[in-house]
Coordinates of C-alpha atoms and ligand atoms in Angstrom, one line a residue:
M62 CA 19.2 66.2 103.0
Y63 CA 19.8 69.1 105.4
E64 CA 22.3 69.0 108.2
S65 CA 21.4 70.2 111.7
A66 CA 23.0 73.5 112.4
P67 CA 25.7 73.6 115.1
A68 CA 24.4 74.8 118.4
P69 CA 24.7 78.6 118.8
A70 CA 27.4 80.1 121.0
P71 CA 26.6 79.3 124.6
N72 CA 26.8 82.9 125.8
L73 CA 23.4 83.7 124.4
H74 CA 20.7 84.4 126.9
P75 CA 18.3 81.4 127.4
A76 CA 15.4 83.6 126.1
T77 CA 17.4 83.9 122.8
L78 CA 18.6 80.4 122.8
V79 CA 15.1 78.9 122.8
V80 CA 14.4 80.9 119.6
A81 CA 17.7 80.7 117.8
A82 CA 18.9 77.1 118.5
A83 CA 17.6 73.8 117.1
R84 CA 17.2 75.0 113.5
P85 CA 18.6 73.6 110.3
A86 CA 21.9 75.0 108.9
P87 CA 21.2 78.3 107.1
E88 CA 21.8 77.1 103.5
E89 CA 20.0 78.6 100.5
N90 CA 16.5 77.1 100.3
S91 CA 16.9 75.1 103.5
P92 CA 13.8 75.2 105.8
V93 CA 13.8 77.6 108.8
N94 CA 12.2 74.9 110.9
T95 CA 13.3 71.3 111.4
P96 CA 11.0 69.0 109.3
V97 CA 9.3 66.2 111.1
H98 CA 10.7 62.8 110.0
F99 CA 8.0 60.2 109.9
T100 CA 10.2 57.2 109.3
S101 CA 10.9 54.0 111.2
T102 CA 14.1 53.2 109.5
F103 CA 17.0 54.8 107.5
H104 CA 18.9 53.8 104.3
G105 CA 22.1 52.2 105.5
T106 CA 24.8 49.7 104.6
Q107 CA 27.5 50.7 107.2
P108 CA 28.2 49.0 110.5
D109 CA 26.0 50.4 113.3
S110 CA 29.1 51.7 115.1
T111 CA 29.8 54.2 112.2
P112 CA 29.7 57.7 113.7
G113 CA 26.5 59.6 112.8
Q114 CA 24.9 56.4 111.3
R115 CA 21.1 56.3 111.6
V116 CA 19.9 52.8 111.9
Y117 CA 16.4 52.5 113.2
A118 CA 14.1 55.1 114.7
R119 CA 13.8 53.6 118.1
M120 CA 17.4 54.7 118.5
S121 CA 17.3 58.2 117.1
N122 CA 15.5 60.6 114.7
P123 CA 17.0 63.6 113.0
G124 CA 14.2 65.8 114.3
F125 CA 15.4 65.1 117.9
D126 CA 18.9 66.4 117.6
G127 CA 18.1 70.1 117.7
P128 CA 15.7 70.1 120.7
E129 CA 17.9 67.6 122.6
Q130 CA 21.0 69.9 122.2
L131 CA 18.9 72.9 123.1
L132 CA 17.6 71.4 126.3
A133 CA 21.1 70.2 127.3
Q134 CA 22.3 73.7 126.7
L135 CA 19.6 75.2 128.9
E136 CA 20.6 72.7 131.6
Q137 CA 24.2 73.9 131.2
V138 CA 25.9 70.7 130.2
S139 CA 29.5 71.3 129.1
D140 CA 29.1 70.0 125.6
P141 CA 25.5 69.6 124.3
V142 CA 26.8 67.8 121.2
V143 CA 28.5 65.1 123.3
T144 CA 25.8 64.8 125.9
P145 CA 22.6 66.1 124.4
A146 CA 19.4 65.7 126.5
L147 CA 17.6 62.4 125.8
L148 CA 13.9 62.8 125.0
F149 CA 11.6 60.1 126.2
G150 CA 7.9 59.2 125.4
S151 CA 6.9 60.7 128.8
G152 CA 8.3 62.1 132.0
M153 CA 7.7 58.7 133.6
A154 CA 9.7 57.0 130.9
A155 CA 12.6 59.3 131.6
I156 CA 12.2 58.7 135.4
T157 CA 12.2 54.9 134.7
A158 CA 15.4 55.2 132.8
A159 CA 17.0 57.2 135.6
L160 CA 15.9 54.6 138.2
H161 CA 17.6 51.9 136.2
L162 CA 20.9 53.5 136.8
V163 CA 21.0 51.6 140.1
P164 CA 20.9 47.8 140.4
V165 CA 18.1 45.6 141.7
G166 CA 18.2 45.7 145.5
A167 CA 19.3 49.3 145.5
H168 CA 18.3 51.7 148.3
I169 CA 16.8 55.0 147.1
L170 CA 16.1 58.1 149.3
V171 CA 13.0 59.9 148.0
P172 CA 11.3 63.1 149.2
R173 CA 8.2 62.3 151.3
H174 CA 6.3 64.8 149.1
A175 CA 7.2 64.2 145.4
Y176 CA 5.4 63.7 142.1
Q177 CA 2.7 61.1 142.9
G178 CA 3.4 59.1 139.8
L179 CA 7.0 58.6 141.1
G180 CA 5.6 57.6 144.5
S181 CA 3.3 55.0 143.0
L182 CA 6.0 53.6 140.8
L183 CA 8.5 53.3 143.7
D184 CA 5.8 51.6 145.9
Q185 CA 5.2 49.1 143.0
L186 CA 9.0 48.5 142.7
V187 CA 9.3 47.9 146.4
D188 CA 6.3 45.5 146.3
D189 CA 7.9 43.7 143.5
G190 CA 11.1 43.3 145.6
R191 CA 13.2 45.3 143.2
I192 CA 14.3 48.2 145.4
R193 CA 14.3 49.6 148.9
I194 CA 13.2 53.1 149.5
T195 CA 13.3 55.6 152.4
R196 CA 11.1 58.6 152.4
V197 CA 12.7 61.7 153.9
D198 CA 11.8 65.4 154.4
I199 CA 14.3 66.9 152.0
T200 CA 13.9 70.4 153.5
D201 CA 15.7 69.0 156.5
T202 CA 19.3 68.4 155.5
H203 CA 20.1 66.8 158.8
T204 CA 17.4 64.2 158.4
V205 CA 18.8 63.3 155.0
R206 CA 22.3 63.1 156.4
K207 CA 21.0 60.7 159.1
A208 CA 19.3 58.5 156.5
L209 CA 22.5 58.3 154.6
V210 CA 24.5 57.3 157.7
D211 CA 21.7 54.9 158.9
G212 CA 21.8 53.2 155.5
E213 CA 25.5 52.5 155.9
T214 CA 25.3 51.3 159.5
T215 CA 22.4 49.0 158.8
G216 CA 24.2 47.4 155.8
H217 CA 21.9 49.1 153.2
P218 CA 23.9 52.0 151.9
V219 CA 22.0 54.5 149.8
D220 CA 22.6 54.2 146.1
M221 CA 20.5 57.1 144.8
V222 CA 19.1 60.3 146.3
W223 CA 16.0 61.5 144.4
L224 CA 15.4 65.2 144.7
E225 CA 12.6 67.5 143.6
S226 CA 12.5 71.2 144.6
P227 CA 10.0 72.8 144.8
T228 CA 8.2 69.6 145.7
N229 CA 4.9 68.6 144.2
P230 CA 2.4 69.5 145.6
M231 CA 3.7 71.0 148.9
L232 CA 6.2 73.4 147.3
E233 CA 8.9 72.7 149.8
V234 CA 12.3 74.0 149.0
A235 CA 15.4 71.9 149.4
D236 CA 19.0 72.9 149.7
L237 CA 19.9 71.2 146.5
A238 CA 23.6 72.0 146.6
A239 CA 24.0 70.8 150.2
L240 CA 22.0 67.6 149.5
I241 CA 23.9 66.8 146.3
E242 CA 27.2 67.2 148.1
L243 CA 26.1 65.1 151.0
A244 CA 24.9 62.3 148.7
H245 CA 28.2 62.3 146.8
Q246 CA 30.1 62.0 150.1
H247 CA 28.1 58.8 150.6
R248 CA 28.7 57.7 147.0
A249 CA 25.1 58.0 146.0
L250 CA 23.9 59.1 142.6
T251 CA 21.7 62.2 142.6
V252 CA 18.7 62.8 140.3
V253 CA 16.8 66.0 140.3
D254 CA 13.3 66.3 138.8
N255 CA 13.4 69.9 137.5
T256 CA 9.9 70.0 136.0
F257 CA 8.5 72.6 138.4
A258 CA 11.4 75.1 138.2
T259 CA 12.4 74.6 134.5
P260 CA 16.0 75.3 133.5
L261 CA 15.3 79.0 133.1
V262 CA 15.0 79.2 136.9
Q263 CA 17.2 76.4 138.3
T264 CA 20.0 74.3 136.8
P265 CA 20.7 71.3 139.1
L266 CA 23.6 70.0 137.0
S267 CA 25.5 73.3 137.8
L268 CA 25.0 72.4 141.5
G269 CA 26.6 69.0 140.9
A270 CA 23.5 66.8 140.2
D271 CA 24.3 63.7 138.1
V272 CA 21.0 63.5 136.2
V273 CA 18.1 65.9 135.7
V274 CA 14.7 64.6 134.6
H275 CA 11.8 66.5 133.1
S276 CA 8.2 66.1 132.3
V277 CA 8.5 68.0 129.1
T278 CA 4.7 67.7 129.1
K279 CA 4.6 70.6 131.5
Y280 CA 6.4 74.0 131.1
L281 CA 8.9 73.0 128.4
A282 CA 6.2 72.0 125.8
G283 CA 3.7 74.4 127.6
H284 CA 0.4 73.9 125.8
S285 CA -1.1 70.8 127.4
D286 CA -1.1 69.1 124.0
V287 CA 1.7 66.6 124.3
V288 CA 3.2 64.0 126.7
L289 CA 7.0 63.9 126.6
G290 CA 9.9 63.5 129.0
A291 CA 13.7 64.1 129.1
A292 CA 16.8 63.0 131.0
V293 CA 19.9 65.3 131.0
T294 CA 23.4 64.5 132.3
D295 CA 26.8 65.9 131.8
D296 CA 28.4 62.5 132.4
E297 CA 29.2 60.6 129.2
A298 CA 29.0 57.2 130.9
L299 CA 25.6 57.9 132.4
H300 CA 24.5 59.4 129.1
A301 CA 25.4 56.2 127.3
R302 CA 23.5 54.1 129.9
L303 CA 20.4 56.3 129.7
Q304 CA 20.5 56.2 125.9
A305 CA 20.9 52.4 125.8
H306 CA 17.9 52.2 128.2
R307 CA 15.8 54.3 125.9
T308 CA 16.7 52.1 122.9
Q309 CA 16.3 48.8 124.8
F310 CA 13.2 49.5 126.9
G311 CA 11.7 51.4 124.0
G312 CA 10.6 54.7 125.6
I313 CA 11.4 56.7 122.5
P314 CA 8.9 59.6 121.7
G315 CA 7.1 60.0 118.5
P316 CA 8.4 62.6 116.0
M317 CA 5.3 64.7 116.1
E318 CA 5.4 65.1 119.8
V319 CA 9.0 66.3 119.6
F320 CA 8.0 68.8 117.0
L321 CA 5.2 70.1 119.2
A322 CA 7.5 70.3 122.2
L323 CA 10.1 72.3 120.3
R324 CA 7.5 74.6 119.0
G325 CA 6.4 75.1 122.6
M326 CA 9.9 75.7 123.8
R327 CA 10.3 78.7 121.4
T328 CA 8.1 80.7 123.8
L329 CA 9.3 79.1 127.1
A330 CA 11.0 82.3 128.4
L331 CA 8.0 84.5 127.5
R332 CA 5.5 82.1 129.0
M333 CA 7.5 81.6 132.2
E334 CA 8.0 85.3 132.6
R335 CA 4.2 85.9 132.5
S336 CA 3.1 82.8 134.4
M337 CA 5.6 83.5 137.2
A338 CA 4.6 87.2 137.4
N339 CA 0.9 86.1 137.6
A340 CA 1.6 83.5 140.3
A341 CA 3.6 86.0 142.4
E342 CA 0.9 88.6 142.1
L343 CA -1.9 86.2 143.0
A344 CA 0.1 84.8 145.9
L345 CA 0.5 88.3 147.3
R346 CA -3.1 89.2 146.9
L347 CA -4.3 85.9 148.5
E348 CA -2.0 86.5 151.4
S349 CA -3.3 90.0 151.9
L350 CA -6.8 88.6 151.8
Q351 CA -5.8 86.5 154.8
A352 CA -4.7 89.6 156.7
V353 CA -7.7 91.7 155.8
E354 CA -10.7 89.4 155.8
T355 CA -10.3 87.4 158.9
S356 CA -14.0 87.7 159.5
E357 CA -14.6 85.8 156.3
A358 CA -13.2 82.8 158.1
L359 CA -14.5 80.0 155.9
A360 CA -12.8 81.2 152.7
V361 CA -9.5 82.4 154.2
P362 CA -7.0 80.3 152.5
A363 CA -3.4 79.6 153.6
V364 CA -1.2 80.4 150.7
R365 CA 2.0 78.7 149.8
Y366 CA 4.4 80.0 147.2
P367 CA 8.2 80.0 147.4
G368 CA 8.3 83.6 146.3
L369 CA 6.4 84.8 149.4
A370 CA 8.6 86.1 152.2
S371 CA 6.3 84.1 154.5
H372 CA 7.3 80.8 152.9
E373 CA 9.8 78.9 155.1
G374 CA 11.9 78.1 152.1
H375 CA 11.9 81.5 150.7
R376 CA 15.5 82.5 151.6
L377 CA 16.8 79.3 150.3
A378 CA 14.8 79.6 147.1
T379 CA 16.4 83.0 146.4
T380 CA 19.8 81.2 146.3
T381 CA 18.8 78.2 144.1
M382 CA 16.2 79.8 141.9
H383 CA 16.8 82.7 139.6
G384 CA 14.5 85.1 137.8
G385 CA 11.4 83.8 139.6
F386 CA 9.9 81.1 141.9
G387 CA 7.9 79.0 139.5
A388 CA 4.2 79.4 138.6
V389 CA 2.6 76.9 140.9
L390 CA 1.0 77.9 144.2
T391 CA -1.2 76.2 146.7
L392 CA -4.1 77.3 148.8
D393 CA -5.3 75.3 151.8
V394 CA -9.0 76.2 152.2
G395 CA -9.4 73.9 155.2
S396 CA -11.5 71.0 154.1
A397 CA -12.3 68.8 151.1
P398 CA -15.9 70.0 150.7
R399 CA -14.8 73.6 150.8
A400 CA -12.0 73.0 148.3
D401 CA -14.4 71.2 146.0
A402 CA -16.8 74.1 146.3
V403 CA -14.1 76.6 145.3
V404 CA -13.2 74.4 142.3
H405 CA -16.8 74.1 141.3
A406 CA -17.4 77.9 141.5
L407 CA -14.4 78.8 139.3
Q408 CA -15.4 79.7 135.7
L409 CA -12.1 80.7 134.0
W410 CA -9.7 78.3 135.8
T411 CA -9.9 74.8 134.4
P412 CA -10.4 72.0 136.9
A413 CA -7.9 69.5 135.7
T414 CA -4.7 67.7 136.8
S415 CA -1.3 68.6 135.3
L416 CA 0.4 72.0 135.2
G417 CA 2.7 74.1 133.1
G418 CA 0.3 75.0 130.2
V419 CA -0.7 78.4 129.0
E420 CA -4.1 78.0 130.6
S421 CA -4.6 78.2 134.4
L422 CA -5.5 74.8 136.0
V423 CA -6.7 74.0 139.5
E424 CA -7.2 70.8 141.4
R425 CA -7.7 69.4 144.9
R426 CA -4.7 67.0 145.2
R427 CA -6.1 64.7 147.8
R428 CA -8.7 63.5 145.2
F429 CA -5.9 61.1 144.3
S430 CA -5.8 58.2 146.8
S431 CA -2.0 57.9 146.1
E432 CA -1.4 61.4 147.5
P433 CA 0.1 61.1 151.1
A434 CA -2.0 61.9 154.1
T435 CA 0.4 64.7 155.0
V436 CA -1.0 66.7 152.1
P437 CA -4.0 68.6 153.5
E438 CA -7.5 67.5 152.4
G439 CA -8.4 71.1 151.5
L440 CA -5.2 71.8 149.5
L441 CA -5.7 73.2 146.0
R442 CA -2.8 73.2 143.6
L443 CA -3.0 76.1 141.2
S444 CA -1.0 76.1 138.0
V445 CA -1.0 79.7 136.9
G446 CA -1.1 80.4 133.2
I447 CA -0.5 83.4 131.0
E448 CA -3.9 85.0 131.0
H449 CA -4.4 88.5 132.3
V450 CA -3.9 88.5 136.0
E451 CA -7.0 90.6 136.7
D452 CA -9.2 88.0 135.1
L453 CA -7.6 85.2 137.1
W454 CA -8.0 87.2 140.3
T455 CA -11.6 88.2 139.7
D456 CA -12.5 84.5 139.1
L457 CA -10.6 83.3 142.2
R458 CA -12.1 86.0 144.3
Q459 CA -15.7 85.2 143.3
A460 CA -15.1 81.4 143.7
L461 CA -13.7 81.9 147.3
R462 CA -16.8 84.1 148.1
A463 CA -19.2 81.6 146.6
A464 CA -17.6 78.7 148.5
T465 CA -17.9 80.8 151.7
S466 CA -21.6 81.5 151.2
D467 CA -22.3 77.9 150.2
Q468 CA -20.7 76.8 153.5
T469 CA -22.6 79.4 155.5
T470 CA -25.9 78.2 154.0
T471 CA -25.1 74.6 154.7
V472 CA -24.1 75.3 158.3
G473 CA -26.9 77.7 158.9
Ligands
PLP524 C1 3.9 65.4 135.4 C2 5.2 65.1 136.2 C3 5.9 64.0 135.9 C4 5.5 62.9 135.0 O1 5.6 63.3 133.7 P1 4.7 62.7 132.5 O2 5.1 63.5 131.3 O3 3.3 62.9 132.9 O4 5.0 61.3 132.4 C5 7.1 63.9 136.7 N1 7.5 64.8 137.5 C6 6.8 65.9 137.8 C7 7.3 66.9 138.8 C8 5.6 66.1 137.1 O5 4.8 67.2 137.4

């Protein structure tokens, strides 16, 4: 039986860490990669409190140790062996575990624009009488402060502040450090969904966040072939509660999914580098299209990308995000039919929900009835992949043209 290697020294660059960490100890004849352990149970006679004792695979699996320590290290926890990341069967399972850190009746502040799966879950929990929520514009720190103060004066103090930056799908940028400090002044727990930025770009725990959650499905795994989630914390007590939740509620992932995610994480740095460079280039070109082709009124999209100087959160993003601004951008082409026409005309971009894979995806977000009305009808969310940027651009350009002439024909 092999032993998991100790995590490499933390002074390695993240791009090296994702390659070097999470491998078996380098003993003669030991495998270079962690085997997949398809087992539901483990030989055992010792009490379950025995350190390192494996009991049943709903609690742990030897194949999880490496990737869990690696992700914790990327998120800059102080000791990844003591508080490794906790992998869950999906991002939503990790989110569910984090929401259970507050009691029934708790008051949770959430971004008005956030992952729609979170929004739907919270609405359900409110309907069920389990929690109280207040939706806030998290780009406006004063509004958040007011909500925290209002909670106290009305006898419903805020127990948890849920943060997401950049937000999905509006790509708003929040002052994470200020909001986390504010929340803590009001004794509220802070959770940050770091899916869009990834730990290569933003590490909320280093800004004081209590818990970070991930949809590993997206950039971390990176190939649109696995559904997986994670929760990360630097706090031992919170870690124990999240781990107990996973065991008790049963949101443990399958061993094959974890293997696929680790395999994907090996190239995280490379993929992010290329995806972010592509996204930045496409955002610039789309913006200059706006300036040059004003006569082509129908297809002139409004571009949103935190890396653009024109984005209202750009300056803030340069302080919280490092090495890039993510690889999601949005285009508002003005109306649902026009947006649908663009999606229809695209040949290389895949029309599908989700993000963070090697392939470029596009979708009109308001096709989901759960997306709030403040998200424009004509908003397209583009998840930029690792293809050659010229091919992505050529396809986008022809689709915008085709949508314009379609519209002209319809109108004329
Ligand atoms: C996809 C997504 C989730 C949900 O993750 P699943 O793995 O689909 O359960 C949560 N947050 C964000 C920001 C996401 O994009």
